Short mmCIF file of C-alpha atoms in Angstrom, two decimals:
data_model
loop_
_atom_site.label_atom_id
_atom_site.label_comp_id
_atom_site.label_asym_id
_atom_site.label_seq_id
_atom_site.Cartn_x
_atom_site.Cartn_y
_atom_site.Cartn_z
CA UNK A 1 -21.35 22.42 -54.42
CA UNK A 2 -18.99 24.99 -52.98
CA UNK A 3 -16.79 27.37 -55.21
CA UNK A 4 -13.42 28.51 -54.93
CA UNK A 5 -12.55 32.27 -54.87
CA UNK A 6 -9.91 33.99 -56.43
CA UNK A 7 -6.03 33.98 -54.71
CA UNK A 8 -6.96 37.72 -53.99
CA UNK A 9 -10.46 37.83 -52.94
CA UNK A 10 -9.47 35.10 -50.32
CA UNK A 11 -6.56 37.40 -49.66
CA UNK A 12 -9.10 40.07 -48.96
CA UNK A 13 -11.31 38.23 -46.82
CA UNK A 14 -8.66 37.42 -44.46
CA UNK A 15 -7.04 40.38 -43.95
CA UNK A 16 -10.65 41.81 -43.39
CA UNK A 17 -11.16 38.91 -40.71
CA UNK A 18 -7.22 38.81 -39.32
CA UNK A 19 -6.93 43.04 -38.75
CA UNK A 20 -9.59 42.87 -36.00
CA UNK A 21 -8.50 40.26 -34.39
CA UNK A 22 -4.99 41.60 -34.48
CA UNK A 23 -6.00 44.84 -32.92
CA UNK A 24 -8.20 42.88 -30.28
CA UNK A 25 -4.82 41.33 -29.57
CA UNK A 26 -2.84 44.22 -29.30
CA UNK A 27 -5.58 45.89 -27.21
CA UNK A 28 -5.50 43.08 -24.66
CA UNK A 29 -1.80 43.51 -24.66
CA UNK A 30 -2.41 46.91 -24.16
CA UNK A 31 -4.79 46.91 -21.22
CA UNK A 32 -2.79 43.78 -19.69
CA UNK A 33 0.20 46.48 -19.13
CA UNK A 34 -2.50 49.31 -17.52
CA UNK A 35 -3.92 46.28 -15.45
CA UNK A 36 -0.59 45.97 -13.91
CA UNK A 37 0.28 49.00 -13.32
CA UNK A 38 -3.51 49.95 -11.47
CA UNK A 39 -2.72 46.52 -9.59
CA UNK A 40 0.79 47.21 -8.24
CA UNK A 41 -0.44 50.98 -7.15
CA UNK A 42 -3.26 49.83 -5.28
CA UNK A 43 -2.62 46.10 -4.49
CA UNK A 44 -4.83 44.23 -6.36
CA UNK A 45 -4.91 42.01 -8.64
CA UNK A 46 -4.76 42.72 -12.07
CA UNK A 47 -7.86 40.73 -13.33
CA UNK A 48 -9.64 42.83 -10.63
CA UNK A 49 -8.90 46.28 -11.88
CA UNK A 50 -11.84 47.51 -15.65
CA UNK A 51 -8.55 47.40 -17.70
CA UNK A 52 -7.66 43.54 -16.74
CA UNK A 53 -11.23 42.93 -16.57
CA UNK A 54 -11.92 43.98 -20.33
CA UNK A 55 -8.89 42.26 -22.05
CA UNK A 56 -11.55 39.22 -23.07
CA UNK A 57 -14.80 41.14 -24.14
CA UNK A 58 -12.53 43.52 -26.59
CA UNK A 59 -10.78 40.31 -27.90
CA UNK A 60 -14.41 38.82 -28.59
CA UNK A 61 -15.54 41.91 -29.72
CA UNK A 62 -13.34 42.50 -32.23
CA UNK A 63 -13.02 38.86 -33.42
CA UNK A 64 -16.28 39.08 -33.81
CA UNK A 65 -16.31 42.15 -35.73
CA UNK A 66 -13.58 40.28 -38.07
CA UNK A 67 -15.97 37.83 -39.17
CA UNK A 68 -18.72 40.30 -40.42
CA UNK A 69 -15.87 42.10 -42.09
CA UNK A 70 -14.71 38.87 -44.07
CA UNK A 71 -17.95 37.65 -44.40
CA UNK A 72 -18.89 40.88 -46.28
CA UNK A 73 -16.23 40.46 -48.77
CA UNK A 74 -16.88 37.31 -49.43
CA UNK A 75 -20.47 38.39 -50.68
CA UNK A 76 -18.86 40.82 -53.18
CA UNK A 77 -17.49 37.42 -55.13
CA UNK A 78 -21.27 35.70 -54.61
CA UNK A 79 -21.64 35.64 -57.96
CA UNK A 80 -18.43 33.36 -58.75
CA UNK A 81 -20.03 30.53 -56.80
CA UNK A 82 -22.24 28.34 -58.16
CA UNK A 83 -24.33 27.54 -55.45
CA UNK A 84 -25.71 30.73 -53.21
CA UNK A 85 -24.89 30.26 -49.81
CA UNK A 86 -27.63 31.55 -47.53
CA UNK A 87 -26.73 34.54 -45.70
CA UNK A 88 -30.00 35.31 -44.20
CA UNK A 89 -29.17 32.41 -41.43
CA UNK A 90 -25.11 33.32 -41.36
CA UNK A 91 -26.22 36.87 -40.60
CA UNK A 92 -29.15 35.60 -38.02
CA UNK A 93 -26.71 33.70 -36.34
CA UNK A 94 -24.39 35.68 -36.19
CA UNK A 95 -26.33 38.39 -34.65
CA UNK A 96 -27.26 36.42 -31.78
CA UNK A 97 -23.50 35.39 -30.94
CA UNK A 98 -22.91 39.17 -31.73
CA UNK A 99 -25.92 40.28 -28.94
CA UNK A 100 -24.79 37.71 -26.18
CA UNK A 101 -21.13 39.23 -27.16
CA UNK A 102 -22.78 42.51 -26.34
CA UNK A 103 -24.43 42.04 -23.41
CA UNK A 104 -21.06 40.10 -21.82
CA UNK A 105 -19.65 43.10 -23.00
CA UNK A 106 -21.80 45.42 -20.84
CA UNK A 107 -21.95 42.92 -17.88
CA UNK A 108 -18.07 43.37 -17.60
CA UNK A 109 -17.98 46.60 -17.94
CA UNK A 110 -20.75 47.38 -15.37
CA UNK A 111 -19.46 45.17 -12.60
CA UNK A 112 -15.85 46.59 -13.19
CA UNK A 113 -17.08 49.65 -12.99
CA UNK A 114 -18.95 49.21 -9.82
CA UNK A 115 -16.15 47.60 -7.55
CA UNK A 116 -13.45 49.93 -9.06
CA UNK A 117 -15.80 52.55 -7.73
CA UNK A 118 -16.80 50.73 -4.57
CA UNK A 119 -12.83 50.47 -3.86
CA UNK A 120 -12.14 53.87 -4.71
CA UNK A 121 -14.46 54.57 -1.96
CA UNK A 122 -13.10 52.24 0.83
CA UNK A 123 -15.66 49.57 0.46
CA UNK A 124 -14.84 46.25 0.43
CA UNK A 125 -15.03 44.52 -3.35
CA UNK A 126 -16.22 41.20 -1.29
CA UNK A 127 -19.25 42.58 -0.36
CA UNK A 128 -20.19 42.98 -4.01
CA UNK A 129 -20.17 39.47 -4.46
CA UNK A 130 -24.18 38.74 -4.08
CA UNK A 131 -24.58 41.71 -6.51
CA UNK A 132 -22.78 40.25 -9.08
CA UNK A 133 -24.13 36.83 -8.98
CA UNK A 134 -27.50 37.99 -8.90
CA UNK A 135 -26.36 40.87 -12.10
CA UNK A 136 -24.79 37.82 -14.26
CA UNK A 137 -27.83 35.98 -14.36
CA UNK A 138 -30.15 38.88 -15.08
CA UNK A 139 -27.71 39.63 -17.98
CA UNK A 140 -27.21 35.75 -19.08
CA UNK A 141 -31.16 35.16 -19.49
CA UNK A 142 -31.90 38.51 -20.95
CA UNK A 143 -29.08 37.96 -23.54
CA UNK A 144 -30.15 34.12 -24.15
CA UNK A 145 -34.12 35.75 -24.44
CA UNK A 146 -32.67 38.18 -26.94
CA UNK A 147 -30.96 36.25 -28.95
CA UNK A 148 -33.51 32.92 -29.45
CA UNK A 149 -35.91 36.13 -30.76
CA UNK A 150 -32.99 36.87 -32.96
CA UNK A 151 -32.99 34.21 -34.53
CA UNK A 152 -36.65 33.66 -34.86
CA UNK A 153 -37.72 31.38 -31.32
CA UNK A 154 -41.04 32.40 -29.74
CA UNK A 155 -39.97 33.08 -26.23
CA UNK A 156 -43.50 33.97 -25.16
CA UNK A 157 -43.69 30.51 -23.59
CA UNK A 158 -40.26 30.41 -22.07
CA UNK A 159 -41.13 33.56 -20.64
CA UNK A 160 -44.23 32.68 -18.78
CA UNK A 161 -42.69 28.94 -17.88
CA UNK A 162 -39.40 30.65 -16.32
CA UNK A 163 -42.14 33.44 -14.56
CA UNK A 164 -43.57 30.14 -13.22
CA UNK A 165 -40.60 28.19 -12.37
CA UNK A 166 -39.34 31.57 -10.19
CA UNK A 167 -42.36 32.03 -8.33
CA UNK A 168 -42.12 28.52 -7.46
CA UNK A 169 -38.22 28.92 -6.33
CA UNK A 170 -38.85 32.21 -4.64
CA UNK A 171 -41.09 30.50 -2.39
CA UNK A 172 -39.40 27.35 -1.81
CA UNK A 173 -36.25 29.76 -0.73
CA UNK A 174 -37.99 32.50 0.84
CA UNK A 175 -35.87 32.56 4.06
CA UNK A 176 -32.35 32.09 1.99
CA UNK A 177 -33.88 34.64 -0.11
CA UNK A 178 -34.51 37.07 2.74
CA UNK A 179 -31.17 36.36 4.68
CA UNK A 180 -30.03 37.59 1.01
CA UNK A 181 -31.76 40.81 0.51
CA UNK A 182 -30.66 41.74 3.86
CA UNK A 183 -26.88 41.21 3.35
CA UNK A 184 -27.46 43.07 0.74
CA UNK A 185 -28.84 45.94 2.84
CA UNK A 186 -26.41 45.33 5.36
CA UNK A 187 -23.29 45.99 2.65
CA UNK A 188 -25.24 49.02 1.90
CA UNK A 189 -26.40 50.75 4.88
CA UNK A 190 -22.90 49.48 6.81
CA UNK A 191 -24.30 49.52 10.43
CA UNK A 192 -21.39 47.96 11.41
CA UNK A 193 -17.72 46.93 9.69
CA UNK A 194 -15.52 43.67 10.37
CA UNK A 195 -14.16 44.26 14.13
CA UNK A 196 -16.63 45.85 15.43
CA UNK A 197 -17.70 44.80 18.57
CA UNK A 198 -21.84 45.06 18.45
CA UNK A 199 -24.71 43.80 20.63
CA UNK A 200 -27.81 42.66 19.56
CA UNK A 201 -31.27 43.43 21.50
CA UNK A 202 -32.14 39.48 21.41
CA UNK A 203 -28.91 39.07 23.41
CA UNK A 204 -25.84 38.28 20.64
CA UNK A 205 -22.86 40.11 20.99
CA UNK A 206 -19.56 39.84 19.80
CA UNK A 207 -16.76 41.02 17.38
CA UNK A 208 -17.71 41.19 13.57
CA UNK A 209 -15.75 38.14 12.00
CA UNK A 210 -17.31 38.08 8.65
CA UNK A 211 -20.04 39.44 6.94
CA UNK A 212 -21.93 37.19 4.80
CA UNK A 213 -24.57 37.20 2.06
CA UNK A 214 -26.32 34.70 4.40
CA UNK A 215 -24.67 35.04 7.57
CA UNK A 216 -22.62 37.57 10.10
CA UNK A 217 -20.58 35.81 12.02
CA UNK A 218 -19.54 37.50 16.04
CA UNK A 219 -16.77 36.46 18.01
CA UNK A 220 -17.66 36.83 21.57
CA UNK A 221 -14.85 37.35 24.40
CA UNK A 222 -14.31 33.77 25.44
CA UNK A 223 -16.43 32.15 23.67
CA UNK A 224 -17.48 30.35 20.30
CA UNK A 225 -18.63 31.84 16.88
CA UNK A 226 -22.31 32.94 16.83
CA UNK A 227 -23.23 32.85 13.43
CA UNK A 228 -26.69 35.06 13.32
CA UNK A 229 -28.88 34.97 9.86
CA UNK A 230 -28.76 38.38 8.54
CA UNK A 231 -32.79 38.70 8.34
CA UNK A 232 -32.63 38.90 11.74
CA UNK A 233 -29.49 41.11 11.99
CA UNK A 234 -31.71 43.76 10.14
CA UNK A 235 -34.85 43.38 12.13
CA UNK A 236 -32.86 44.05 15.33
CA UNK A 237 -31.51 47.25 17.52
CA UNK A 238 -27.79 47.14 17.07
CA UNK A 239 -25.57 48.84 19.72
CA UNK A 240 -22.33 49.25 18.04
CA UNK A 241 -19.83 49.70 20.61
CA UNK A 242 -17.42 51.07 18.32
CA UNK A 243 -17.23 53.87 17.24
CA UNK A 244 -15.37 55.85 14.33
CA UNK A 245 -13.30 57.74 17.23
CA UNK A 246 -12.80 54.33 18.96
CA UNK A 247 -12.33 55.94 22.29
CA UNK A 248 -15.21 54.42 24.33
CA UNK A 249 -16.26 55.63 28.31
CA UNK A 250 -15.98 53.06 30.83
CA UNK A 251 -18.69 53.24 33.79
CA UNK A 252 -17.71 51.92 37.47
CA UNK A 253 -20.41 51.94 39.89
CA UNK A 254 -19.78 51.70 43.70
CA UNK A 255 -20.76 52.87 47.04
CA UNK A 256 -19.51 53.97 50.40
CA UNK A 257 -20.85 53.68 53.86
CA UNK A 258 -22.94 56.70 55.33
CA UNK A 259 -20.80 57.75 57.85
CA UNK A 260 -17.59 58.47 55.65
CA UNK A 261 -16.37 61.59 54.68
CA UNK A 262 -17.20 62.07 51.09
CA UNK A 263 -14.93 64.49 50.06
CA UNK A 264 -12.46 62.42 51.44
CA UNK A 265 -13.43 59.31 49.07
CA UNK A 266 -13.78 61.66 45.92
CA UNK A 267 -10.34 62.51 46.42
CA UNK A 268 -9.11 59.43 46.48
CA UNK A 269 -10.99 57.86 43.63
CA UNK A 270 -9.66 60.57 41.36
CA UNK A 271 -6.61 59.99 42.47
CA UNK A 272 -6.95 55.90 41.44
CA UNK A 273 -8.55 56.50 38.63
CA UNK A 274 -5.76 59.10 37.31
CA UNK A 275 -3.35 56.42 38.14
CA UNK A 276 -4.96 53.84 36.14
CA UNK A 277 -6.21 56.35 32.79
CA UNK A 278 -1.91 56.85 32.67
CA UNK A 279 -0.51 53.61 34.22
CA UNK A 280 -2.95 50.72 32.48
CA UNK A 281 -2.38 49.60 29.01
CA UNK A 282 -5.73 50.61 27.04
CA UNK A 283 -6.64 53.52 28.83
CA UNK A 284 -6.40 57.16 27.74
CA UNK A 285 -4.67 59.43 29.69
CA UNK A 286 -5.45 62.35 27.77
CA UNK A 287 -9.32 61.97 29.70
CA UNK A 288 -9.96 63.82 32.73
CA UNK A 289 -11.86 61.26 35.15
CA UNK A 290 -15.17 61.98 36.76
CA UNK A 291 -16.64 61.17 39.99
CA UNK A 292 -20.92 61.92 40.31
CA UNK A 293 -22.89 60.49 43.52
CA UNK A 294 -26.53 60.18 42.80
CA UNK A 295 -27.84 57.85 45.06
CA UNK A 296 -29.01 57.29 48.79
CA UNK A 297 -29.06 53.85 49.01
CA UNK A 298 -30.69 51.28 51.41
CA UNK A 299 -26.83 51.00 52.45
CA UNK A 300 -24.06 52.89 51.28
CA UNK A 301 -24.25 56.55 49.21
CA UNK A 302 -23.36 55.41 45.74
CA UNK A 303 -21.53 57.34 43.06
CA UNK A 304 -20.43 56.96 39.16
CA UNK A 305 -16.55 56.96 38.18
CA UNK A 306 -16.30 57.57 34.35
CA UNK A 307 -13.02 56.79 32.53
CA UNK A 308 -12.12 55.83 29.42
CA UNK A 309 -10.46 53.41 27.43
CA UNK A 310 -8.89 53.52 23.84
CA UNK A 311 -11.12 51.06 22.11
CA UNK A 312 -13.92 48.70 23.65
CA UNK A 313 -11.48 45.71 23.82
CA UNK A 314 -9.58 47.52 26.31
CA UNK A 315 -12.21 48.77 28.08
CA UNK A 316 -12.57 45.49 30.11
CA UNK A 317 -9.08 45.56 31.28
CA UNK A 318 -9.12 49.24 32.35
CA UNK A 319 -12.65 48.35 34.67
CA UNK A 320 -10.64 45.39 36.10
CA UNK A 321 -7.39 47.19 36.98
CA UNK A 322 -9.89 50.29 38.49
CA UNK A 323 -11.68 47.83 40.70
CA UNK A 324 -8.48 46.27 42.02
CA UNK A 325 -6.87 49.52 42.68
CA UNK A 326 -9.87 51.57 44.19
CA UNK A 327 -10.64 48.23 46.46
CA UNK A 328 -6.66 48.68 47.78
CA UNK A 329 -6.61 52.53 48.29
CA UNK A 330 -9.90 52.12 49.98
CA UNK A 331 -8.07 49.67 52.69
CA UNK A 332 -5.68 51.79 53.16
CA UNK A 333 -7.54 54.86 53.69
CA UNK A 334 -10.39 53.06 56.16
CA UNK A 335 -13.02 53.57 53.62
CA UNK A 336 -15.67 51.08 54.68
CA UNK A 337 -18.64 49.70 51.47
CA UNK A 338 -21.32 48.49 53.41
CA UNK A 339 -23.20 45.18 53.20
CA UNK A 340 -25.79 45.02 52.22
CA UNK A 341 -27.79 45.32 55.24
CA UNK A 342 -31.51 45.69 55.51
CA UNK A 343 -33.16 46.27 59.41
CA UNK A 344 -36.52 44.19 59.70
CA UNK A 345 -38.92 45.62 62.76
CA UNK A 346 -41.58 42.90 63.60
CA UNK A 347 -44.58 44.50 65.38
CA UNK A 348 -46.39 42.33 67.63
CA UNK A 349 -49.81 41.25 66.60
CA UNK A 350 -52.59 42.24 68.90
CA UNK A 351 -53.88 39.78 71.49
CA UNK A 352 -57.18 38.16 70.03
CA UNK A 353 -60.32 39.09 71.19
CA UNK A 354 -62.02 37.87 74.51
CA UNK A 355 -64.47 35.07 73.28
CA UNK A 356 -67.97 36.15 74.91
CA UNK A 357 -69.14 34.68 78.41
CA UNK A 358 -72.24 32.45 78.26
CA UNK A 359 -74.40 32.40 81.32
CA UNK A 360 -74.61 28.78 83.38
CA UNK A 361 -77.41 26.31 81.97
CA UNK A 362 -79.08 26.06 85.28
CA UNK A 363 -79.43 29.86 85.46
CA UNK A 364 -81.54 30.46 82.23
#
């Protein structure tokens, strides 16, 4: 049998469990309009910004609180009913919902926290993404473990069968769980960003498409996606090939025959490459061009022209339109490369030895 409380003490218990909920109401409201105003000043969206994020946990929160504020009053009038209601289980139960309340509470506010400050820095929130997966389940089974001992469950045994069950899943996923770990270094340590151009010392090269918890993906010049697994990304040597200044040095080797005059042919390569560093689309014409010879070679003297180029994409077209240019001024001026031409002496081989002269038969 149940029992019916007074007008006013029912009165009383819902204004005790309506006033939180109306505040957790009016505090969404509230953080909904600071939400959009963060979004529209940084361009994001508003669910992604600790105020949007937190509308739901304070709603819960509060609600929540409501209910232990009602339920309170309704104890006061206990003795009206004429069956006790047990309030050792309500208040069990409710302090589970109450701890896995908490602990959503503090998973929000963590995660918020971290890509609001990760964005404030100039990270990207995707990368992030691993973190959080990996952050919600910690929190989910810690709050489920928490409260099943709240409300009286032995989880010795669920403890040691879930210790099990991961062992058993960390091996059967040990290279998905590596390529993991190191995208998660990788968004860390930031080697490299999306658009880089990088080489790898196993041969890969290519711009950065994407970087994945599993995966990067390159984009080579001509050619398809590589998609490398990030366990070996880490266990490589990287050359990134571009750097924060962008402005990358582009190397021309070459040679001229030995009988030219090499002042001569400095002059004029400075005087293509100058063309080309102000002329050609990509290069920088604020770089003074160098010319360096540093070998004899088998057939022509060979030199070094440095230039440089804006960013490494351009870098390829300002080699091309160098090579084109020095191979015209070099026709025009008589400046001969050599073949490659190598002179082979054959020495004669000695005559062979006399054979020895055996004495007639008839004489021994």
């Amino acid at each position: 049998m149940g029992f019916i409380p007074a007008l006013e003490e029912f009165g009383s218990a819902a204004l005790a469990l309506g006033v939180p909920i109306l505040i957790g109401i009016l505090a969404s409201l509230w953080l909904s309009a600071i939400a959009r105003r963060i979004a529209f000043a940084h361009g994001v969206g508003a669910k992604e910004t600790v105020a949007g994020g937190m509308r739901l946990p304070i709603v819960l929160a509060t609600g929540l609180l409501g209910v232990f504020l009602g339920s309170l009053i309704v104890r006061r009038f206990e003795a009206m009913q004429d069956v006790a209601f047990d309030w050792a289980t309500f208040d069990l139960w409710l302090g589970a919902v109450g701890i896995l309340a908490a602990f959503y509470f503090a998973y929000k506010l963590i995660f918020l926290t971290a890509r609001a400050a990760v964005m404030r820095g100039g990270g990207d929130a995707a990368n992030l993404l691993l973190f959080r997966k990996v952050f919600a389940a910690c929190m989910a089974l810690l709050a489920v473990m928490t409260a099943l001992y709240q409300v009286g469950v032995n989880v010795g045994p669920v403890l040691a069968s879930l210790g099990i069950a991961g062992l058993a899943v960390a091996l059967a996923l040990q290279d998905t769980l590596s390529n993991y770990f190191a995208g998660m270094t990788i968004a860390a340590d930031k080697p490299f960003r999306p658009g880089d151009y990088i080489k790898l010392d196993s041969g890969q090269e290519g711009f950065v498409e994407q970087i994945g918890w599993r995966t990067t993906r390159l984009k080579p010049y001509g050619g398809m996606a590589v998609v490398v697994p990030n366990n070996k990304i880490t266990s490589a040597i990287i050359t990134n090939l571009s750097p924060p200044e962008q402005t990358v040095r582009v190397y021309v080797e070459c040679g001229i025959a030995y009988e030219m005059n090499l002042y001569k042919v400095e002059t004029a390569v400075l005087e293509v490459a100058n063309w080309v560093l102000h002329n050609i689309e990509g290069a920088d014409p604020t770089f003074e061009p160098l010319v360096r010879y540093h070998t004899f070679g088998e057939s022509n003297i060979l030199f070094r022209v440095i230039l440089r180029a804006v960013n490494y994409d351009k870098s390829f077209l300002v080699q091309h339109e160098f090579i084109k240019a020095l191979h015209r001024r070099f026709a025009q001026l008589g400046i001969a490369i050599n073949y490659p031409v190598r002179q082979v002496i054959e020495i004669p081989a000695p005559p062979p030895p006399a054979e020895p002269h055996e004495p007639p038969a008839d004489v021994i």
